[in-house]
Amino acid sequence: AIESRLGIRFEIVHKETWADTLAAFNRGEIDALSALGATDELASTMRFTTPYIQVANGIIVRNDEPYIETLGDMASGKRLAIVQGYGSNLRAATEHPQLVAIPAATVSDALSDVSLRRADVAVVPLASAYWVAQNRGLSNLRVASHFDESEPCLSMALQPALEDLLPTLNRALSDISTTEQLAMRARWTPVQPTRHFNQTQLAIAALACVLLFLLLGELVAEVFERPDQANHVLDLGLDRREMGHARLLLTYRPQRA
Protein backbone atom coordinates (compact mmCIF):
# COMPACT_ATOMS: atom_id res chain seq x y z
CA ALA A 1 0.00 0.00 0.00
CA ILE A 2 2.80 2.43 0.89
CA GLU A 3 4.80 1.48 -2.21
CA SER A 4 1.89 2.28 -4.52
CA ARG A 5 1.24 5.58 -2.80
CA LEU A 6 4.89 6.67 -2.96
CA GLY A 7 5.89 5.06 -6.23
CA ILE A 8 8.90 3.58 -4.43
CA ARG A 9 9.81 -0.10 -4.23
CA PHE A 10 10.96 -1.37 -0.84
CA GLU A 11 13.44 -4.22 -0.62
CA ILE A 12 12.66 -6.47 2.36
CA VAL A 13 15.70 -7.39 4.45
CA HIS A 14 15.34 -10.50 6.63
CA LYS A 15 17.33 -10.99 9.82
CA GLU A 16 17.28 -13.85 12.29
CA THR A 17 16.57 -11.80 15.42
CA TRP A 18 15.36 -8.35 16.38
CA ALA A 19 18.77 -7.65 17.92
CA ASP A 20 20.37 -8.49 14.54
CA THR A 21 17.91 -6.15 12.81
CA LEU A 22 18.77 -3.24 15.09
CA ALA A 23 22.50 -3.92 14.69
CA ALA A 24 22.15 -3.90 10.90
CA PHE A 25 20.19 -0.64 11.06
CA ASN A 26 22.87 0.96 13.24
CA ARG A 27 25.53 -0.14 10.73
CA GLY A 28 23.56 1.54 7.94
CA GLU A 29 22.68 -1.73 6.18
CA ILE A 30 18.94 -1.07 6.61
CA ASP A 31 17.32 2.23 5.67
CA ALA A 32 13.98 1.89 7.45
CA LEU A 33 12.14 -0.20 10.03
CA SER A 34 8.48 -0.81 9.29
CA ALA A 35 6.91 -0.72 12.77
CA LEU A 36 8.58 0.45 15.94
CA GLY A 37 7.58 2.25 19.11
CA ALA A 38 9.28 5.63 19.36
CA THR A 39 11.30 6.28 22.52
CA ASP A 40 13.64 9.06 23.61
CA GLU A 41 16.55 6.63 23.58
CA LEU A 42 15.92 5.51 20.00
CA ALA A 43 15.27 9.06 18.80
CA SER A 44 19.00 9.77 19.00
CA THR A 45 19.74 7.24 16.24
CA MET A 46 16.45 7.11 14.31
CA ARG A 47 13.89 9.46 12.80
CA PHE A 48 10.26 8.44 13.31
CA THR A 49 7.16 9.03 11.22
CA THR A 50 3.86 9.82 12.87
CA PRO A 51 2.30 6.66 14.42
CA TYR A 52 0.12 4.81 11.93
CA ILE A 53 -1.03 1.60 13.62
CA GLN A 54 -1.57 0.07 17.05
CA VAL A 55 -0.54 -3.52 17.76
CA ALA A 56 -0.88 -4.91 21.27
CA ASN A 57 1.63 -6.92 23.24
CA GLY A 58 0.09 -10.12 24.54
CA ILE A 59 0.71 -12.26 27.61
CA ILE A 60 1.14 -15.75 26.15
CA VAL A 61 0.72 -18.87 28.32
CA ARG A 62 -0.04 -22.54 27.81
CA ASN A 63 -3.63 -23.68 27.63
CA ASP A 64 -3.31 -25.49 30.98
CA GLU A 65 -2.04 -22.41 32.82
CA PRO A 66 -4.44 -21.10 35.53
CA TYR A 67 -6.47 -17.95 34.88
CA ILE A 68 -4.45 -14.72 34.88
CA GLU A 69 -5.11 -11.17 33.73
CA THR A 70 -1.72 -9.62 34.50
CA LEU A 71 1.79 -10.87 35.16
CA GLY A 72 1.20 -9.94 38.79
CA ASP A 73 -1.23 -12.87 38.99
CA MET A 74 1.57 -15.36 38.34
CA ALA A 75 3.16 -17.11 41.31
CA SER A 76 6.68 -16.30 42.44
CA GLY A 77 9.26 -18.41 40.64
CA LYS A 78 7.32 -18.71 37.38
CA ARG A 79 9.59 -18.34 34.35
CA LEU A 80 9.26 -15.40 31.95
CA ALA A 81 10.79 -15.81 28.49
CA ILE A 82 12.62 -12.57 27.63
CA VAL A 83 13.22 -11.68 23.97
CA GLN A 84 16.42 -9.67 23.57
CA GLY A 85 15.88 -6.14 22.28
CA TYR A 86 12.16 -5.91 23.10
CA GLY A 87 11.37 -3.00 25.43
CA SER A 88 8.13 -4.58 26.64
CA ASN A 89 10.10 -7.63 27.81
CA LEU A 90 12.58 -5.57 29.79
CA ARG A 91 9.69 -3.66 31.37
CA ALA A 92 7.88 -6.91 32.20
CA ALA A 93 10.94 -8.32 33.96
CA THR A 94 11.58 -5.06 35.82
CA GLU A 95 7.99 -4.60 36.98
CA HIS A 96 7.57 -8.24 38.04
CA PRO A 97 10.72 -9.33 39.89
CA GLN A 98 8.88 -12.39 41.26
CA LEU A 99 9.31 -13.97 37.82
CA VAL A 100 12.52 -15.72 36.75
CA ALA A 101 13.86 -14.33 33.45
CA ILE A 102 14.67 -16.89 30.75
CA PRO A 103 16.59 -15.29 27.83
CA ALA A 104 15.36 -16.02 24.30
CA ALA A 105 16.91 -14.83 21.04
CA THR A 106 13.64 -14.50 19.10
CA VAL A 107 9.87 -14.43 19.56
CA SER A 108 9.81 -17.91 18.04
CA ASP A 109 12.27 -19.18 20.65
CA ALA A 110 10.30 -17.54 23.48
CA LEU A 111 7.00 -19.11 22.40
CA SER A 112 8.68 -22.49 21.88
CA ASP A 113 10.09 -22.28 25.42
CA VAL A 114 6.59 -21.69 26.79
CA SER A 115 5.09 -24.46 24.63
CA LEU A 116 7.76 -26.97 25.71
CA ARG A 117 7.56 -25.94 29.41
CA ARG A 118 11.03 -24.42 29.51
CA ALA A 119 9.21 -21.17 30.43
CA ASP A 120 5.73 -20.40 31.72
CA VAL A 121 4.89 -17.08 30.07
CA ALA A 122 6.08 -14.72 27.35
CA VAL A 123 5.21 -11.11 26.48
CA VAL A 124 5.36 -10.58 22.72
CA PRO A 125 3.57 -8.58 20.01
CA LEU A 126 0.35 -10.37 19.11
CA ALA A 127 1.10 -10.08 15.40
CA SER A 128 4.37 -11.98 15.87
CA ALA A 129 2.77 -14.48 18.26
CA TYR A 130 0.03 -15.37 15.77
CA TRP A 131 2.47 -15.80 12.89
CA VAL A 132 4.87 -17.99 14.89
CA ALA A 133 2.11 -20.14 16.41
CA GLN A 134 0.56 -20.77 13.00
CA ASN A 135 3.82 -21.54 11.21
CA ARG A 136 5.34 -23.68 13.96
CA GLY A 137 2.18 -25.48 14.99
CA LEU A 138 2.24 -24.30 18.62
CA SER A 139 -1.36 -25.28 19.32
CA ASN A 140 -1.06 -25.48 23.12
CA LEU A 141 -0.68 -21.72 23.61
CA ARG A 142 -3.28 -19.04 24.27
CA VAL A 143 -3.37 -15.28 24.73
CA ALA A 144 -4.17 -14.72 28.41
CA SER A 145 -4.45 -10.94 28.25
CA HIS A 146 -2.98 -7.75 26.84
CA PHE A 147 0.22 -6.66 28.56
CA ASP A 148 -0.28 -2.91 28.18
CA GLU A 149 -3.31 -0.99 29.41
CA SER A 150 -3.37 0.74 26.03
CA GLU A 151 -2.07 -0.58 22.73
CA PRO A 152 1.33 0.88 21.71
CA CYS A 153 1.33 3.18 18.68
CA LEU A 154 3.91 2.13 16.10
CA SER A 155 5.77 4.27 13.57
CA MET A 156 8.21 3.75 10.75
CA ALA A 157 11.83 4.52 11.65
CA LEU A 158 14.36 5.97 9.19
CA GLN A 159 18.07 6.54 9.11
CA PRO A 160 18.85 10.15 10.18
CA ALA A 161 20.32 10.76 6.72
CA LEU A 162 16.86 10.10 5.23
CA GLU A 163 15.08 12.59 7.47
CA ASP A 164 13.96 14.62 4.42
CA LEU A 165 11.67 11.72 3.47
CA LEU A 166 9.60 12.05 6.64
CA PRO A 167 7.03 14.55 5.26
CA THR A 168 6.42 12.36 2.21
CA LEU A 169 6.07 9.21 4.29
CA ASN A 170 3.78 10.95 6.75
CA ARG A 171 1.45 12.02 3.94
CA ALA A 172 1.33 8.47 2.60
CA LEU A 173 0.70 6.97 6.04
CA SER A 174 -2.03 9.50 6.84
CA ASP A 175 -3.73 8.43 3.60
CA ILE A 176 -4.28 4.91 4.97
CA SER A 177 -8.02 4.66 5.58
CA THR A 178 -9.65 3.34 8.74
CA THR A 179 -10.87 0.33 6.76
CA GLU A 180 -7.30 -0.46 5.68
CA GLN A 181 -6.03 -0.08 9.25
CA LEU A 182 -8.72 -2.46 10.54
CA ALA A 183 -7.86 -4.94 7.78
CA MET A 184 -4.17 -4.84 8.79
CA ARG A 185 -5.04 -5.36 12.44
CA ALA A 186 -7.36 -8.26 11.59
CA ARG A 187 -4.66 -9.87 9.45
CA TRP A 188 -1.86 -9.33 11.96
CA THR A 189 -3.73 -10.08 15.20
CA PRO A 190 -6.81 -12.21 14.49
CA VAL A 191 -6.60 -13.93 17.89
CA GLN A 192 -7.80 -12.01 20.93
CA PRO A 193 -7.27 -12.83 24.63
CA THR A 194 -9.07 -15.95 25.86
CA ARG A 195 -11.05 -14.93 28.88
CA HIS A 196 -11.80 -17.35 31.69
CA PHE A 197 -13.87 -16.84 34.82
CA ASN A 198 -11.83 -16.53 37.97
CA GLN A 199 -13.07 -17.71 41.38
CA THR A 200 -14.60 -14.33 42.29
CA GLN A 201 -16.54 -14.15 39.03
CA LEU A 202 -17.76 -17.73 39.46
CA ALA A 203 -18.97 -16.97 43.00
CA ILE A 204 -20.86 -13.89 41.76
CA ALA A 205 -22.41 -15.92 38.95
CA ALA A 206 -23.49 -18.65 41.38
CA LEU A 207 -25.06 -16.08 43.72
CA ALA A 208 -26.90 -14.51 40.79
CA CYS A 209 -28.31 -17.91 39.81
CA VAL A 210 -29.53 -18.56 43.35
CA LEU A 211 -31.24 -15.18 43.51
CA LEU A 212 -32.77 -15.77 40.09
CA PHE A 213 -34.28 -19.12 41.11
CA LEU A 214 -35.63 -17.61 44.31
CA LEU A 215 -37.25 -14.80 42.35
CA LEU A 216 -38.67 -17.24 39.80
CA GLY A 217 -40.10 -19.33 42.63
CA GLU A 218 -41.86 -16.31 44.09
CA LEU A 219 -43.32 -15.32 40.73
CA VAL A 220 -44.57 -18.86 39.97
CA ALA A 221 -46.13 -19.09 43.42
CA GLU A 222 -47.88 -15.75 42.82
CA VAL A 223 -49.35 -17.03 39.54
CA PHE A 224 -50.76 -20.15 41.15
CA GLU A 225 -52.15 -18.15 44.08
CA ARG A 226 -54.02 -15.87 41.64
CA PRO A 227 -55.96 -18.17 39.27
CA ASP A 228 -58.02 -15.26 37.96
CA GLN A 229 -54.86 -13.87 36.36
CA ALA A 230 -53.23 -17.13 35.42
CA ASN A 231 -52.41 -16.06 31.85
CA HIS A 232 -49.11 -14.27 32.36
CA VAL A 233 -45.92 -14.14 30.40
CA LEU A 234 -42.49 -14.41 32.04
CA ASP A 235 -39.69 -12.81 30.01
CA LEU A 236 -36.15 -13.72 30.97
CA GLY A 237 -33.07 -12.36 29.20
CA LEU A 238 -29.37 -12.56 29.79
CA ASP A 239 -27.44 -9.66 28.35
CA ARG A 240 -23.69 -10.45 28.18
CA ARG A 241 -22.10 -7.14 27.27
CA GLU A 242 -18.64 -8.13 28.39
CA MET A 243 -17.06 -11.44 29.27
CA GLY A 244 -17.14 -11.92 33.02
CA HIS A 245 -19.99 -9.49 33.52
CA ALA A 246 -23.67 -10.29 33.07
CA ARG A 247 -26.90 -8.37 33.59
CA LEU A 248 -30.12 -10.22 34.26
CA LEU A 249 -33.29 -8.78 32.77
CA LEU A 250 -36.48 -10.10 34.33
CA THR A 251 -39.96 -8.76 33.61
CA TYR A 252 -43.40 -9.99 34.67
CA ARG A 253 -46.44 -8.71 32.82
CA PRO A 254 -50.07 -9.79 32.31
CA GLN A 255 -50.95 -11.53 29.03
CA ARG A 256 -53.25 -9.35 26.95
CA ALA A 257 -56.59 -10.85 25.99
CSV table of C-alpha atoms in Angstrom, one decimal:
chain,number,residue,atom,x,y,z
A,1,ALA,CA,0.0,0.0,0.0
A,2,ILE,CA,2.8,2.4,0.9
A,3,GLU,CA,4.8,1.5,-2.2
A,4,SER,CA,1.9,2.3,-4.5
A,5,ARG,CA,1.2,5.6,-2.8
A,6,LEU,CA,4.9,6.7,-3.0
A,7,GLY,CA,5.9,5.1,-6.2
A,8,ILE,CA,8.9,3.6,-4.4
A,9,ARG,CA,9.8,-0.1,-4.2
A,10,PHE,CA,11.0,-1.4,-0.8
A,11,GLU,CA,13.4,-4.2,-0.6
A,12,ILE,CA,12.7,-6.5,2.4
A,13,VAL,CA,15.7,-7.4,4.5
A,14,HIS,CA,15.3,-10.5,6.6
A,15,LYS,CA,17.3,-11.0,9.8
A,16,GLU,CA,17.3,-13.9,12.3
A,17,THR,CA,16.6,-11.8,15.4
A,18,TRP,CA,15.4,-8.4,16.4
A,19,ALA,CA,18.8,-7.7,17.9
A,20,ASP,CA,20.4,-8.5,14.5
A,21,THR,CA,17.9,-6.1,12.8
A,22,LEU,CA,18.8,-3.2,15.1
A,23,ALA,CA,22.5,-3.9,14.7
A,24,ALA,CA,22.1,-3.9,10.9
A,25,PHE,CA,20.2,-0.6,11.1
A,26,ASN,CA,22.9,1.0,13.2
A,27,ARG,CA,25.5,-0.1,10.7
A,28,GLY,CA,23.6,1.5,7.9
A,29,GLU,CA,22.7,-1.7,6.2
A,30,ILE,CA,18.9,-1.1,6.6
A,31,ASP,CA,17.3,2.2,5.7
A,32,ALA,CA,14.0,1.9,7.4
A,33,LEU,CA,12.1,-0.2,10.0
A,34,SER,CA,8.5,-0.8,9.3
A,35,ALA,CA,6.9,-0.7,12.8
A,36,LEU,CA,8.6,0.5,15.9
A,37,GLY,CA,7.6,2.2,19.1
A,38,ALA,CA,9.3,5.6,19.4
A,39,THR,CA,11.3,6.3,22.5
A,40,ASP,CA,13.6,9.1,23.6
A,41,GLU,CA,16.6,6.6,23.6
A,42,LEU,CA,15.9,5.5,20.0
A,43,ALA,CA,15.3,9.1,18.8
A,44,SER,CA,19.0,9.8,19.0
A,45,THR,CA,19.7,7.2,16.2
A,46,MET,CA,16.4,7.1,14.3
A,47,ARG,CA,13.9,9.5,12.8
A,48,PHE,CA,10.3,8.4,13.3
A,49,THR,CA,7.2,9.0,11.2
A,50,THR,CA,3.9,9.8,12.9
A,51,PRO,CA,2.3,6.7,14.4
A,52,TYR,CA,0.1,4.8,11.9
A,53,ILE,CA,-1.0,1.6,13.6
A,54,GLN,CA,-1.6,0.1,17.0
A,55,VAL,CA,-0.5,-3.5,17.8
A,56,ALA,CA,-0.9,-4.9,21.3
A,57,ASN,CA,1.6,-6.9,23.2
A,58,GLY,CA,0.1,-10.1,24.5
A,59,ILE,CA,0.7,-12.3,27.6
A,60,ILE,CA,1.1,-15.8,26.2
A,61,VAL,CA,0.7,-18.9,28.3
A,62,ARG,CA,0.0,-22.5,27.8
A,63,ASN,CA,-3.6,-23.7,27.6
A,64,ASP,CA,-3.3,-25.5,31.0
A,65,GLU,CA,-2.0,-22.4,32.8
A,66,PRO,CA,-4.4,-21.1,35.5
A,67,TYR,CA,-6.5,-18.0,34.9
A,68,ILE,CA,-4.4,-14.7,34.9
A,69,GLU,CA,-5.1,-11.2,33.7
A,70,THR,CA,-1.7,-9.6,34.5
A,71,LEU,CA,1.8,-10.9,35.2
A,72,GLY,CA,1.2,-9.9,38.8
A,73,ASP,CA,-1.2,-12.9,39.0
A,74,MET,CA,1.6,-15.4,38.3
A,75,ALA,CA,3.2,-17.1,41.3
A,76,SER,CA,6.7,-16.3,42.4
A,77,GLY,CA,9.3,-18.4,40.6
A,78,LYS,CA,7.3,-18.7,37.4
A,79,ARG,CA,9.6,-18.3,34.3
A,80,LEU,CA,9.3,-15.4,31.9
A,81,ALA,CA,10.8,-15.8,28.5
A,82,ILE,CA,12.6,-12.6,27.6
A,83,VAL,CA,13.2,-11.7,24.0
A,84,GLN,CA,16.4,-9.7,23.6
A,85,GLY,CA,15.9,-6.1,22.3
A,86,TYR,CA,12.2,-5.9,23.1
A,87,GLY,CA,11.4,-3.0,25.4
A,88,SER,CA,8.1,-4.6,26.6
A,89,ASN,CA,10.1,-7.6,27.8
A,90,LEU,CA,12.6,-5.6,29.8
A,91,ARG,CA,9.7,-3.7,31.4
A,92,ALA,CA,7.9,-6.9,32.2
A,93,ALA,CA,10.9,-8.3,34.0
A,94,THR,CA,11.6,-5.1,35.8
A,95,GLU,CA,8.0,-4.6,37.0
A,96,HIS,CA,7.6,-8.2,38.0
A,97,PRO,CA,10.7,-9.3,39.9
A,98,GLN,CA,8.9,-12.4,41.3
A,99,LEU,CA,9.3,-14.0,37.8
A,100,VAL,CA,12.5,-15.7,36.7
A,101,ALA,CA,13.9,-14.3,33.4
A,102,ILE,CA,14.7,-16.9,30.8
A,103,PRO,CA,16.6,-15.3,27.8
A,104,ALA,CA,15.4,-16.0,24.3
A,105,ALA,CA,16.9,-14.8,21.0
A,106,THR,CA,13.6,-14.5,19.1
A,107,VAL,CA,9.9,-14.4,19.6
A,108,SER,CA,9.8,-17.9,18.0
A,109,ASP,CA,12.3,-19.2,20.7
A,110,ALA,CA,10.3,-17.5,23.5
A,111,LEU,CA,7.0,-19.1,22.4
A,112,SER,CA,8.7,-22.5,21.9
A,113,ASP,CA,10.1,-22.3,25.4
A,114,VAL,CA,6.6,-21.7,26.8
A,115,SER,CA,5.1,-24.5,24.6
A,116,LEU,CA,7.8,-27.0,25.7
A,117,ARG,CA,7.6,-25.9,29.4
A,118,ARG,CA,11.0,-24.4,29.5
A,119,ALA,CA,9.2,-21.2,30.4
A,120,ASP,CA,5.7,-20.4,31.7
A,121,VAL,CA,4.9,-17.1,30.1
A,122,ALA,CA,6.1,-14.7,27.4
A,123,VAL,CA,5.2,-11.1,26.5
A,124,VAL,CA,5.4,-10.6,22.7
A,125,PRO,CA,3.6,-8.6,20.0
A,126,LEU,CA,0.4,-10.4,19.1
A,127,ALA,CA,1.1,-10.1,15.4
A,128,SER,CA,4.4,-12.0,15.9
A,129,ALA,CA,2.8,-14.5,18.3
A,130,TYR,CA,0.0,-15.4,15.8
A,131,TRP,CA,2.5,-15.8,12.9
A,132,VAL,CA,4.9,-18.0,14.9
A,133,ALA,CA,2.1,-20.1,16.4
A,134,GLN,CA,0.6,-20.8,13.0
A,135,ASN,CA,3.8,-21.5,11.2
A,136,ARG,CA,5.3,-23.7,14.0
A,137,GLY,CA,2.2,-25.5,15.0
A,138,LEU,CA,2.2,-24.3,18.6
A,139,SER,CA,-1.4,-25.3,19.3
A,140,ASN,CA,-1.1,-25.5,23.1
A,141,LEU,CA,-0.7,-21.7,23.6
A,142,ARG,CA,-3.3,-19.0,24.3
A,143,VAL,CA,-3.4,-15.3,24.7
A,144,ALA,CA,-4.2,-14.7,28.4
A,145,SER,CA,-4.5,-10.9,28.3
A,146,HIS,CA,-3.0,-7.7,26.8
A,147,PHE,CA,0.2,-6.7,28.6
A,148,ASP,CA,-0.3,-2.9,28.2
A,149,GLU,CA,-3.3,-1.0,29.4
A,150,SER,CA,-3.4,0.7,26.0
A,151,GLU,CA,-2.1,-0.6,22.7
A,152,PRO,CA,1.3,0.9,21.7
A,153,CYS,CA,1.3,3.2,18.7
A,154,LEU,CA,3.9,2.1,16.1
A,155,SER,CA,5.8,4.3,13.6
A,156,MET,CA,8.2,3.7,10.7
A,157,ALA,CA,11.8,4.5,11.7
A,158,LEU,CA,14.4,6.0,9.2
A,159,GLN,CA,18.1,6.5,9.1
A,160,PRO,CA,18.8,10.1,10.2
A,161,ALA,CA,20.3,10.8,6.7
A,162,LEU,CA,16.9,10.1,5.2
A,163,GLU,CA,15.1,12.6,7.5
A,164,ASP,CA,14.0,14.6,4.4
A,165,LEU,CA,11.7,11.7,3.5
A,166,LEU,CA,9.6,12.0,6.6
A,167,PRO,CA,7.0,14.6,5.3
A,168,THR,CA,6.4,12.4,2.2
A,169,LEU,CA,6.1,9.2,4.3
A,170,ASN,CA,3.8,10.9,6.8
A,171,ARG,CA,1.5,12.0,3.9
A,172,ALA,CA,1.3,8.5,2.6
A,173,LEU,CA,0.7,7.0,6.0
A,174,SER,CA,-2.0,9.5,6.8
A,175,ASP,CA,-3.7,8.4,3.6
A,176,ILE,CA,-4.3,4.9,5.0
A,177,SER,CA,-8.0,4.7,5.6
A,178,THR,CA,-9.6,3.3,8.7
A,179,THR,CA,-10.9,0.3,6.8
A,180,GLU,CA,-7.3,-0.5,5.7
A,181,GLN,CA,-6.0,-0.1,9.2
A,182,LEU,CA,-8.7,-2.5,10.5
A,183,ALA,CA,-7.9,-4.9,7.8
A,184,MET,CA,-4.2,-4.8,8.8
A,185,ARG,CA,-5.0,-5.4,12.4
A,186,ALA,CA,-7.4,-8.3,11.6
A,187,ARG,CA,-4.7,-9.9,9.5
A,188,TRP,CA,-1.9,-9.3,12.0
A,189,THR,CA,-3.7,-10.1,15.2
A,190,PRO,CA,-6.8,-12.2,14.5
A,191,VAL,CA,-6.6,-13.9,17.9
A,192,GLN,CA,-7.8,-12.0,20.9
A,193,PRO,CA,-7.3,-12.8,24.6
A,194,THR,CA,-9.1,-16.0,25.9
A,195,ARG,CA,-11.1,-14.9,28.9
A,196,HIS,CA,-11.8,-17.4,31.7
A,197,PHE,CA,-13.9,-16.8,34.8
A,198,ASN,CA,-11.8,-16.5,38.0
A,199,GLN,CA,-13.1,-17.7,41.4
A,200,THR,CA,-14.6,-14.3,42.3
A,201,GLN,CA,-16.5,-14.1,39.0
A,202,LEU,CA,-17.8,-17.7,39.5
A,203,ALA,CA,-19.0,-17.0,43.0
A,204,ILE,CA,-20.9,-13.9,41.8
A,205,ALA,CA,-22.4,-15.9,38.9
A,206,ALA,CA,-23.5,-18.6,41.4
A,207,LEU,CA,-25.1,-16.1,43.7
A,208,ALA,CA,-26.9,-14.5,40.8
A,209,CYS,CA,-28.3,-17.9,39.8
A,210,VAL,CA,-29.5,-18.6,43.4
A,211,LEU,CA,-31.2,-15.2,43.5
A,212,LEU,CA,-32.8,-15.8,40.1
A,213,PHE,CA,-34.3,-19.1,41.1
A,214,LEU,CA,-35.6,-17.6,44.3
A,215,LEU,CA,-37.2,-14.8,42.3
A,216,LEU,CA,-38.7,-17.2,39.8
A,217,GLY,CA,-40.1,-19.3,42.6
A,218,GLU,CA,-41.9,-16.3,44.1
A,219,LEU,CA,-43.3,-15.3,40.7
A,220,VAL,CA,-44.6,-18.9,40.0
A,221,ALA,CA,-46.1,-19.1,43.4
A,222,GLU,CA,-47.9,-15.8,42.8
A,223,VAL,CA,-49.3,-17.0,39.5
A,224,PHE,CA,-50.8,-20.2,41.2
A,225,GLU,CA,-52.1,-18.2,44.1
A,226,ARG,CA,-54.0,-15.9,41.6
A,227,PRO,CA,-56.0,-18.2,39.3
A,228,ASP,CA,-58.0,-15.3,38.0
A,229,GLN,CA,-54.9,-13.9,36.4
A,230,ALA,CA,-53.2,-17.1,35.4
A,231,ASN,CA,-52.4,-16.1,31.9
A,232,HIS,CA,-49.1,-14.3,32.4
A,233,VAL,CA,-45.9,-14.1,30.4
A,234,LEU,CA,-42.5,-14.4,32.0
A,235,ASP,CA,-39.7,-12.8,30.0
A,236,LEU,CA,-36.2,-13.7,31.0
A,237,GLY,CA,-33.1,-12.4,29.2
A,238,LEU,CA,-29.4,-12.6,29.8
A,239,ASP,CA,-27.4,-9.7,28.4
A,240,ARG,CA,-23.7,-10.4,28.2
A,241,ARG,CA,-22.1,-7.1,27.3
A,242,GLU,CA,-18.6,-8.1,28.4
A,243,MET,CA,-17.1,-11.4,29.3
A,244,GLY,CA,-17.1,-11.9,33.0
A,245,HIS,CA,-20.0,-9.5,33.5
A,246,ALA,CA,-23.7,-10.3,33.1
A,247,ARG,CA,-26.9,-8.4,33.6
A,248,LEU,CA,-30.1,-10.2,34.3
A,249,LEU,CA,-33.3,-8.8,32.8
A,250,LEU,CA,-36.5,-10.1,34.3
A,251,THR,CA,-40.0,-8.8,33.6
A,252,TYR,CA,-43.4,-10.0,34.7
A,253,ARG,CA,-46.4,-8.7,32.8
A,254,PRO,CA,-50.1,-9.8,32.3
A,255,GLN,CA,-50.9,-11.5,29.0
A,256,ARG,CA,-53.2,-9.4,27.0
A,257,ALA,CA,-56.6,-10.9,26.0
